[in-house]
C-alpha positions as a LaTeX table, in Angstrom:
\begin{tabular}{lrrr}
\hline
Residue & $x$ (\AA) & $y$ (\AA) & $z$ (\AA) \\
\hline
Val1 & 19.34 & $-53.02$ & 16.39 \\
Leu2 & 17.34 & $-50.98$ & 18.83 \\
Gly3 & 15.94 & $-47.85$ & 17.26 \\
Val4 & 13.12 & $-45.37$ & 17.03 \\
Tyr5 & 10.38 & $-45.96$ & 14.46 \\
Tyr6 & 9.20 & $-43.02$ & 12.33 \\
Pro7 & 6.26 & $-43.89$ & 10.08 \\
Glu8 & 5.90 & $-41.84$ & 6.91 \\
Ala9 & 3.59 & $-42.08$ & 3.90 \\
Asp10 & 5.38 & $-44.72$ & 1.80 \\
Val11 & 8.47 & $-45.34$ & 3.90 \\
Ile12 & 9.32 & $-46.89$ & 7.23 \\
Asn13 & 12.24 & $-45.19$ & 8.96 \\
Val14 & 14.05 & $-46.72$ & 11.92 \\
Val15 & 16.78 & $-44.56$ & 13.41 \\
Pro16 & 19.18 & $-46.78$ & 15.37 \\
Leu17 & 20.19 & $-45.62$ & 18.83 \\
Lys18 & 23.60 & $-47.33$ & 18.75 \\
Gly19 & 25.79 & $-49.01$ & 16.17 \\
His20 & 29.25 & $-49.26$ & 14.69 \\
Tyr21 & 30.61 & $-47.56$ & 11.60 \\
Ser22 & 29.95 & $-49.40$ & 8.36 \\
Pro23 & 31.97 & $-47.68$ & 5.61 \\
Arg24 & 30.35 & $-46.71$ & 2.31 \\
Lys25 & 31.87 & $-45.37$ & $-0.87$ \\
Asn26 & 32.40 & $-41.57$ & $-0.82$ \\
Asp27 & 32.06 & $-41.25$ & 2.97 \\
Ile28 & 34.30 & $-38.60$ & 4.49 \\
Val29 & 36.11 & $-40.02$ & 7.52 \\
Ile30 & 38.46 & $-38.69$ & 10.18 \\
Gly31 & 41.41 & $-40.97$ & 10.81 \\
Ile32 & 44.52 & $-41.17$ & 12.93 \\
Val33 & 47.83 & $-42.42$ & 11.56 \\
Val34 & 48.80 & $-45.46$ & 13.67 \\
Asn35 & 51.65 & $-47.05$ & 11.69 \\
Glu36 & 54.05 & $-46.38$ & 8.83 \\
Thr37 & 55.64 & $-48.92$ & 6.49 \\
Tyr38 & 58.17 & $-48.25$ & 3.76 \\
Asn39 & 55.45 & $-47.46$ & 1.20 \\
Ala40 & 52.20 & $-46.86$ & 3.13 \\
Tyr41 & 50.50 & $-45.41$ & 6.20 \\
Glu42 & 48.03 & $-47.34$ & 8.35 \\
Ile43 & 45.05 & $-45.17$ & 9.27 \\
Asp44 & 42.65 & $-45.92$ & 12.14 \\
Ile45 & 39.12 & $-44.97$ & 11.02 \\
Gly46 & 37.24 & $-47.00$ & 13.61 \\
Thr47 & 36.69 & $-50.14$ & 11.53 \\
Ser48 & 37.75 & $-53.69$ & 12.46 \\
Val49 & 40.61 & $-53.60$ & 9.92 \\
Asn50 & 42.60 & $-50.40$ & 9.47 \\
Pro51 & 43.13 & $-49.35$ & 5.86 \\
Tyr52 & 46.56 & $-48.63$ & 4.42 \\
Val53 & 47.14 & $-45.65$ & 2.15 \\
Leu54 & 50.03 & $-45.77$ & $-0.28$ \\
Lys55 & 52.46 & $-42.89$ & 0.19 \\
Glu56 & 52.23 & $-42.12$ & $-3.53$ \\
Tyr57 & 48.62 & $-40.97$ & $-2.96$ \\
Ile58 & 49.63 & $-38.43$ & $-0.31$ \\
Arg59 & 51.39 & $-35.12$ & $-0.78$ \\
Gly60 & 53.97 & $-34.58$ & 1.93 \\
Tyr61 & 54.72 & $-36.80$ & 4.89 \\
Leu62 & 52.63 & $-38.01$ & 7.79 \\
Lys63 & 53.68 & $-39.02$ & 11.28 \\
Ile64 & 52.14 & $-41.45$ & 13.74 \\
His65 & 49.28 & $-39.73$ & 15.67 \\
Asp66 & 48.63 & $-37.22$ & 12.85 \\
Ile67 & 44.94 & $-36.54$ & 12.27 \\
Val68 & 43.71 & $-36.80$ & 8.67 \\
Ser69 & 40.50 & $-36.56$ & 6.71 \\
Ala70 & 39.97 & $-38.95$ & 3.83 \\
Gln71 & 37.35 & $-40.18$ & 1.41 \\
Val72 & 36.30 & $-43.83$ & 1.25 \\
Tyr73 & 37.16 & $-44.74$ & $-2.32$ \\
Arg74 & 36.22 & $-48.41$ & $-2.27$ \\
Val75 & 34.85 & $-51.04$ & 0.13 \\
Asp76 & 35.25 & $-54.67$ & $-0.90$ \\
Glu77 & 33.17 & $-57.73$ & $-0.04$ \\
Val78 & 35.08 & $-58.36$ & 3.22 \\
Lys79 & 34.71 & $-54.71$ & 4.26 \\
Glu80 & 38.33 & $-53.75$ & 3.59 \\
Val81 & 38.49 & $-50.04$ & 2.85 \\
Glu82 & 40.55 & $-48.09$ & 0.33 \\
Leu83 & 41.00 & $-44.40$ & 1.12 \\
Arg84 & 41.81 & $-41.53$ & $-1.22$ \\
Asn85 & 42.07 & $-37.74$ & $-0.94$ \\
Val86 & 43.92 & $-38.04$ & 2.36 \\
Arg87 & 44.62 & $-34.65$ & 3.87 \\
Leu88 & 46.54 & $-33.71$ & 6.99 \\
Leu89 & 44.52 & $-31.71$ & 9.53 \\
Arg90 & 46.88 & $-29.39$ & 11.39 \\
Gly91 & 46.21 & $-28.57$ & 15.02 \\
Gly92 & 42.89 & $-29.19$ & 16.67 \\
Tyr93 & 41.69 & $-32.45$ & 18.14 \\
Val94 & 39.11 & $-35.19$ & 17.62 \\
Leu95 & 35.77 & $-35.62$ & 19.38 \\
Thr96 & 33.85 & $-38.87$ & 19.02 \\
Phe97 & 30.17 & $-39.77$ & 18.82 \\
Thr98 & 28.01 & $-42.78$ & 17.93 \\
Pro99 & 28.52 & $-43.21$ & 14.15 \\
Val100 & 24.89 & $-44.06$ & 13.37 \\
Lys101 & 23.95 & $-40.58$ & 14.60 \\
Ala102 & 26.10 & $-38.80$ & 12.01 \\
Pro103 & 23.05 & $-37.75$ & 9.93 \\
Arg104 & 21.61 & $-35.94$ & 12.98 \\
Phe105 & 24.88 & $-34.05$ & 13.47 \\
Ile106 & 24.70 & $-32.95$ & 9.83 \\
Gly107 & 20.97 & $-32.18$ & 9.65 \\
Lys108 & 18.87 & $-31.62$ & 6.54 \\
Asn109 & 20.87 & $-29.63$ & 3.99 \\
Asn110 & 23.71 & $-29.28$ & 6.56 \\
Ser111 & 21.41 & $-27.28$ & 8.86 \\
Met112 & 22.76 & $-28.68$ & 12.14 \\
Leu113 & 26.41 & $-28.46$ & 11.09 \\
Asp114 & 25.94 & $-24.87$ & 9.89 \\
Leu115 & 24.25 & $-23.99$ & 13.18 \\
Leu116 & 27.12 & $-25.44$ & 15.21 \\
Lys117 & 29.71 & $-23.56$ & 13.14 \\
Lys118 & 27.77 & $-20.29$ & 13.38 \\
Tyr119 & 27.37 & $-20.21$ & 17.15 \\
Thr120 & 30.69 & $-21.77$ & 18.19 \\
Asn121 & 32.98 & $-20.26$ & 15.52 \\
Cys122 & 34.79 & $-23.60$ & 15.43 \\
Gln123 & 36.45 & $-25.00$ & 12.35 \\
Met124 & 35.24 & $-28.58$ & 12.08 \\
Ile125 & 35.05 & $-31.54$ & 9.76 \\
Leu126 & 32.53 & $-34.24$ & 10.55 \\
Gly127 & 33.42 & $-37.79$ & 9.62 \\
Met128 & 30.73 & $-40.38$ & 8.99 \\
Asn129 & 32.82 & $-42.73$ & 11.15 \\
Gly130 & 31.81 & $-41.00$ & 14.39 \\
Arg131 & 34.63 & $-38.50$ & 14.66 \\
Ile132 & 34.69 & $-34.73$ & 14.40 \\
Trp133 & 37.91 & $-32.78$ & 13.95 \\
Val134 & 37.64 & $-29.46$ & 15.79 \\
Lys135 & 39.88 & $-26.39$ & 15.88 \\
Asp136 & 39.52 & $-22.90$ & 17.39 \\
Gly137 & 36.28 & $-21.26$ & 18.54 \\
Asp138 & 34.22 & $-22.09$ & 21.63 \\
Thr139 & 34.96 & $-25.80$ & 21.90 \\
Glu140 & 33.28 & $-26.11$ & 25.31 \\
Leu141 & 29.99 & $-24.84$ & 23.86 \\
Leu142 & 30.43 & $-27.22$ & 20.93 \\
Lys143 & 30.92 & $-30.17$ & 23.29 \\
Lys144 & 27.75 & $-29.20$ & 25.15 \\
Ala145 & 25.80 & $-29.04$ & 21.88 \\
Leu146 & 27.22 & $-32.36$ & 20.70 \\
Asn147 & 26.16 & $-34.00$ & 23.98 \\
Leu148 & 22.64 & $-32.63$ & 23.52 \\
Ile149 & 22.47 & $-33.95$ & 19.95 \\
Glu150 & 23.84 & $-37.35$ & 20.99 \\
Ser151 & 21.36 & $-37.76$ & 23.85 \\
Ser152 & 18.34 & $-36.38$ & 21.95 \\
Ser153 & 18.98 & $-37.59$ & 18.40 \\
His154 & 15.77 & $-39.64$ & 18.41 \\
Lys155 & 13.54 & $-36.69$ & 19.42 \\
Pro156 & 11.71 & $-34.32$ & 17.06 \\
His157 & 12.60 & $-30.60$ & 16.67 \\
Leu158 & 16.21 & $-31.24$ & 17.62 \\
Thr159 & 17.63 & $-28.40$ & 15.51 \\
Thr160 & 15.38 & $-25.88$ & 17.30 \\
Lys161 & 16.39 & $-27.21$ & 20.72 \\
Val162 & 20.08 & $-27.05$ & 19.85 \\
Glu163 & 19.75 & $-23.50$ & 18.50 \\
Glu164 & 17.97 & $-22.36$ & 21.68 \\
Met165 & 20.71 & $-23.91$ & 23.81 \\
Leu166 & 23.46 & $-22.30$ & 21.69 \\
Lys167 & 21.78 & $-18.87$ & 21.78 \\
Gly168 & 21.26 & $-19.10$ & 25.55 \\
Asp169 & 24.90 & $-20.00$ & 26.25 \\
Asn170 & 26.18 & $-17.42$ & 23.78 \\
Lys171 & 24.70 & $-14.41$ & 25.60 \\
\hline
\end{tabular}
């Protein structure tokens, strides 16, 4: 993995520049319904094997191409994923980013996510799998900010730079 090295007192941090999504228990993910069987839905969350969610765990009905948010409930030794708390996201659309950069999109104590919501007035849910569901607000400004975060995620003072860009475009 190619990454940027950040030395700290007792810890060595390497922030990868690229990488695929590796699911972990309790991750929130954004998925797309890609198949339906008699008792389950197949959800694409960007992993090599799509998880199935039993219909008994979902209130209501889903259709192919529906966008959902879900929580990773379990990941087994062969990386098969079990999802729970599946919820239909009505309207909006999905933007994608490099999954290993998800922490930079969130920021410390949700600082980056709060900043994006404040200046764009978008409803959004960020998935740790490299997808963001977006609805309403200034989506073009949001896309511009997301591109800045994606291209500068390895640089210091990113939150300040993003805020300056958002303020400048919001005048």
